Amino acid sequence: MKILLSNDDGYRAEGLRCLAEHLRDVADIVIVAPERNCSGASNSLTLEQPLRLTEVGPDSFFVNGTPTDCVHLALTGLLDEEPDMVISGINDGANLGDDVIYSGTVAAAMEGRFLGLPTIAISMVCREGRLFETAGRVARELVSRVQEHPLPPNTILNVNVPDRTFDALEGFAATRLGYRHKAEPVVRGTDPRGRPLFWVGFAGAGQDAGPGTDFHAIESGQVSVTPLKVDLTKHEDVGRIEKWLGSPRR
């Protein structure tokens, strides 16, 4: 099979290199990744300036844009042959719960899904070890499963891997997204000219983090595998909103 790799940490990121190393003997790999770190870029697409593509090795490129730009460019004009799937990662940090709203890693996978391919976003819940090797082996295992039992094109798998050796993992868990407490307050400061500046605060700890959630799986030493969908419609409330709207005013 042929796999497109991207990420949001930039083309030099350790996680991206590890992912490519673990997949090259099971698939043809092409990398299209951002020139710089784009963490938190979400699904942003560059529309007001041209994108530039730079080749840095065989089937390896960086783009002066966002993760979404990279996957969009790859699938709508760069590649002569469409890949079988898109994998984004390995992210340097968790993408649990509400993180997926902001994540450039998940956004790259979503763009692949928008363009008709099954996709995986994989993140390392880095602590002391930063054992990207484990996440690389997890990615390889999931690709093997996809080859045996293909995913539907409308499926996004959001995968988070505990920071421990592969042999110390407690298995894989199918999970739902939990959610976090409110983010920490912004950090205030001043620049050398005395003007105020602000740093966005750290994400809150898990609030909805009980059994069945991605947070709980990670704390239990399991790989969390959460199926995501792009349709944000709350279908069960369409009829309720129709009644709430009532007859149109004249």
Coordinates of C-alpha atoms in Angstrom, one line a residue:
M1 CA 0.0 0.0 0.0
K2 CA 1.0 3.6 -0.3
I3 CA 0.7 6.0 2.7
L4 CA 0.9 9.8 2.9
L5 CA 2.5 11.0 6.2
S6 CA 2.1 14.5 7.6
N7 CA 2.1 16.1 11.1
D8 CA 1.9 19.4 12.9
D9 CA 5.3 19.5 14.6
G10 CA 7.2 20.2 11.3
Y11 CA 9.2 18.0 8.9
R12 CA 12.2 17.7 11.2
A13 CA 10.2 16.3 14.1
E14 CA 11.4 13.2 15.8
G15 CA 7.9 11.6 15.8
L16 CA 7.5 12.0 12.0
R17 CA 10.9 10.4 11.4
C18 CA 10.1 7.5 13.7
L19 CA 6.8 6.9 12.0
A20 CA 8.4 6.8 8.6
E21 CA 11.1 4.4 9.8
H22 CA 8.5 1.9 11.2
L23 CA 6.3 2.0 8.1
R24 CA 8.8 1.9 5.2
D25 CA 9.0 -1.9 5.1
V26 CA 5.2 -2.3 4.9
A27 CA 4.2 0.5 2.6
D28 CA 5.5 3.0 0.1
I29 CA 5.8 6.3 2.1
V30 CA 5.6 9.9 0.9
I31 CA 6.0 12.7 3.4
V32 CA 4.4 16.2 3.0
A33 CA 4.8 18.1 6.3
P34 CA 4.9 21.7 7.5
E35 CA 8.1 23.7 7.3
R36 CA 7.7 24.7 11.0
N37 CA 5.8 23.7 14.1
C38 CA 2.1 24.3 13.6
S39 CA 0.7 22.9 16.9
G40 CA -2.8 24.3 17.5
A41 CA -3.4 25.2 13.9
S42 CA -6.6 23.1 13.7
N43 CA -8.1 23.0 10.2
S44 CA -6.8 26.3 9.0
L45 CA -6.2 26.5 5.2
T46 CA -3.9 29.2 3.6
L47 CA -5.9 31.2 1.1
E48 CA -4.3 34.7 1.0
Q49 CA -0.8 33.7 -0.1
P50 CA 0.8 31.0 -2.4
L51 CA 2.2 27.8 -0.9
R52 CA 5.8 26.8 -1.6
L53 CA 6.9 23.2 -1.8
T54 CA 10.5 22.2 -1.0
E55 CA 11.9 18.7 -1.6
V56 CA 14.2 17.5 1.2
G57 CA 14.7 13.9 0.1
P58 CA 13.2 11.1 -1.9
D59 CA 9.4 11.4 -1.6
S60 CA 9.9 13.9 1.2
F61 CA 8.7 17.5 1.1
F62 CA 7.9 20.4 3.3
V63 CA 5.4 23.2 2.7
N64 CA 5.3 26.7 4.1
G65 CA 1.8 26.3 5.4
T66 CA -0.4 24.4 7.8
P67 CA -0.9 20.6 8.3
T68 CA -4.2 21.0 6.4
D69 CA -2.4 22.8 3.6
C70 CA 0.1 19.9 3.3
V71 CA -2.5 17.1 3.0
H72 CA -4.7 19.2 0.7
L73 CA -1.7 20.0 -1.6
A74 CA -0.6 16.4 -1.7
L75 CA -4.0 15.0 -2.6
T76 CA -5.2 17.6 -5.0
G77 CA -2.2 18.1 -7.3
L78 CA 1.2 17.0 -6.0
L79 CA 1.0 13.2 -6.0
D80 CA 0.7 11.4 -9.3
E81 CA -0.9 8.4 -7.6
E82 CA -3.5 8.7 -4.7
P83 CA -2.3 7.0 -1.5
D84 CA -4.4 4.3 0.2
M85 CA -4.5 6.2 3.5
V86 CA -3.2 9.2 5.4
I87 CA -1.4 9.0 8.8
S88 CA -0.6 12.1 10.8
G89 CA 1.9 12.1 13.6
I90 CA 3.6 11.0 15.7
N91 CA 2.6 14.1 17.6
D92 CA 4.9 15.2 20.4
G93 CA 2.2 15.3 23.1
A94 CA -1.4 14.1 23.8
N95 CA -4.5 14.8 21.7
L96 CA -7.1 13.7 24.2
G97 CA -10.7 14.9 24.6
D98 CA -11.2 18.5 23.5
D99 CA -7.6 18.7 22.2
V100 CA -8.9 17.4 18.9
I101 CA -10.7 20.7 18.3
Y102 CA -7.4 22.6 18.2
S103 CA -5.0 19.8 17.0
G104 CA -3.1 20.3 13.7
T105 CA -2.3 16.5 13.9
V106 CA -6.0 15.6 13.9
A107 CA -6.7 18.3 11.3
A108 CA -4.3 16.7 8.8
A109 CA -6.1 13.4 9.3
M110 CA -9.4 15.2 8.8
E111 CA -8.3 16.7 5.5
G112 CA -7.4 13.2 4.3
R113 CA -10.9 12.1 5.3
F114 CA -12.5 15.1 3.6
L115 CA -10.7 14.0 0.4
G116 CA -12.0 10.5 0.6
L117 CA -9.3 8.4 2.4
P118 CA -9.3 6.5 5.6
T119 CA -7.0 8.2 8.1
I120 CA -5.2 7.9 11.4
A121 CA -3.9 10.6 13.8
I122 CA -1.4 9.2 16.2
S123 CA 0.0 11.1 19.3
M124 CA 2.5 10.3 22.0
V125 CA 1.4 11.2 25.5
C126 CA 5.0 12.3 26.3
R127 CA 6.1 12.3 29.9
E128 CA 9.6 11.3 31.1
G129 CA 10.5 8.7 28.5
R130 CA 9.4 10.2 25.2
L131 CA 9.4 6.7 23.7
F132 CA 8.4 7.4 20.2
E133 CA 9.6 3.9 19.3
T134 CA 6.5 2.6 21.1
A135 CA 4.1 4.8 19.0
G136 CA 5.9 3.7 15.8
R137 CA 5.3 0.1 16.6
V138 CA 1.6 0.9 17.4
A139 CA 1.3 2.6 14.1
R140 CA 2.7 -0.4 12.3
E141 CA 0.3 -2.7 14.1
L142 CA -2.7 -0.5 13.1
V143 CA -1.6 -0.4 9.5
S144 CA -1.4 -4.2 9.4
R145 CA -5.0 -4.3 10.8
V146 CA -6.1 -1.8 8.2
Q147 CA -4.6 -4.0 5.5
E148 CA -6.5 -7.1 6.8
H149 CA -9.7 -5.3 7.7
P150 CA -10.0 -2.0 5.7
L151 CA -11.6 1.0 7.4
P152 CA -14.4 2.9 5.6
P153 CA -13.2 6.2 4.0
N154 CA -15.3 8.2 6.4
T155 CA -13.4 6.9 9.5
I156 CA -10.8 8.9 11.4
L157 CA -9.0 7.0 14.1
N158 CA -7.5 9.3 16.9
V159 CA -4.8 7.3 18.6
N160 CA -3.0 8.2 21.8
V161 CA -0.1 6.1 23.1
P162 CA 1.2 5.9 26.7
D163 CA 4.8 6.9 27.2
R164 CA 6.1 3.4 28.1
T165 CA 7.8 0.5 26.3
F166 CA 5.8 -1.5 23.8
D167 CA 6.0 -4.6 25.9
A168 CA 4.7 -2.7 28.9
L169 CA 1.5 -1.6 27.2
E170 CA -1.8 -3.0 28.6
G171 CA -3.3 -3.5 25.2
F172 CA -5.5 -1.4 22.9
A173 CA -8.8 0.1 23.9
A174 CA -11.7 1.5 21.8
T175 CA -12.6 4.7 23.5
R176 CA -14.7 7.9 23.3
L177 CA -13.4 11.4 23.8
G178 CA -13.4 12.7 27.3
Y179 CA -13.1 16.4 28.0
R180 CA -10.9 18.7 30.1
H181 CA -11.4 21.2 32.8
K182 CA -11.3 24.8 31.8
A183 CA -7.8 25.8 30.5
E184 CA -5.3 27.5 32.8
P185 CA -5.4 31.3 32.8
V186 CA -3.2 33.2 30.3
V187 CA 0.3 34.0 31.4
R188 CA 0.9 37.8 31.3
G189 CA 4.2 39.5 30.6
T190 CA 5.7 42.5 29.0
D191 CA 8.1 42.9 26.0
P192 CA 11.4 44.8 26.2
R193 CA 9.4 48.0 25.4
G194 CA 7.0 47.5 28.3
R195 CA 4.1 46.5 26.1
P196 CA 1.8 43.7 27.4
L197 CA 2.0 40.2 26.0
F198 CA 0.2 37.0 26.8
W199 CA 0.9 33.3 26.5
V200 CA -2.0 30.9 26.2
G201 CA -2.3 28.9 29.4
F202 CA -1.9 25.1 29.7
A203 CA -4.8 22.8 28.9
G204 CA -6.9 21.8 31.9
A205 CA -6.7 18.3 33.4
G206 CA -9.2 15.7 32.5
Q207 CA -12.7 16.3 33.8
D208 CA -14.7 13.6 32.0
A209 CA -12.0 11.0 32.3
G210 CA -13.7 7.9 33.6
P211 CA -13.9 4.4 32.2
G212 CA -14.4 4.3 28.5
T213 CA -12.7 7.6 27.8
D214 CA -9.4 8.2 26.1
F215 CA -8.0 9.7 29.3
H216 CA -8.8 6.6 31.3
A217 CA -7.2 4.3 28.7
I218 CA -3.9 6.2 28.9
E219 CA -3.9 6.2 32.7
S220 CA -4.5 2.5 32.5
G221 CA -1.5 2.0 30.2
Q222 CA -3.6 1.2 27.2
V223 CA -3.4 2.6 23.6
S224 CA -6.5 4.7 23.1
V225 CA -8.2 4.3 19.7
T226 CA -11.1 6.7 19.3
P227 CA -13.2 6.7 16.1
L228 CA -14.1 10.3 15.0
K229 CA -16.5 11.7 12.5
V230 CA -16.5 15.1 10.8
D231 CA -20.3 15.7 10.7
L232 CA -21.0 18.1 13.6
T233 CA -24.8 18.0 13.2
K234 CA -26.6 17.1 16.4
H235 CA -29.1 15.0 14.4
E236 CA -31.4 14.1 17.4
D237 CA -32.1 17.8 17.9
V238 CA -33.1 18.7 14.3
G239 CA -36.8 18.0 14.9
R240 CA -36.6 19.9 18.2
I241 CA -35.1 23.0 16.6
E242 CA -37.7 22.8 13.8
K243 CA -40.5 23.0 16.5
W244 CA -38.6 25.7 18.3
L245 CA -38.4 27.8 15.2
G246 CA -42.1 27.4 14.6
S247 CA -43.9 29.0 11.7
P248 CA -41.9 31.7 9.9
R249 CA -42.8 35.3 10.7
R250 CA -44.5 37.3 8.0

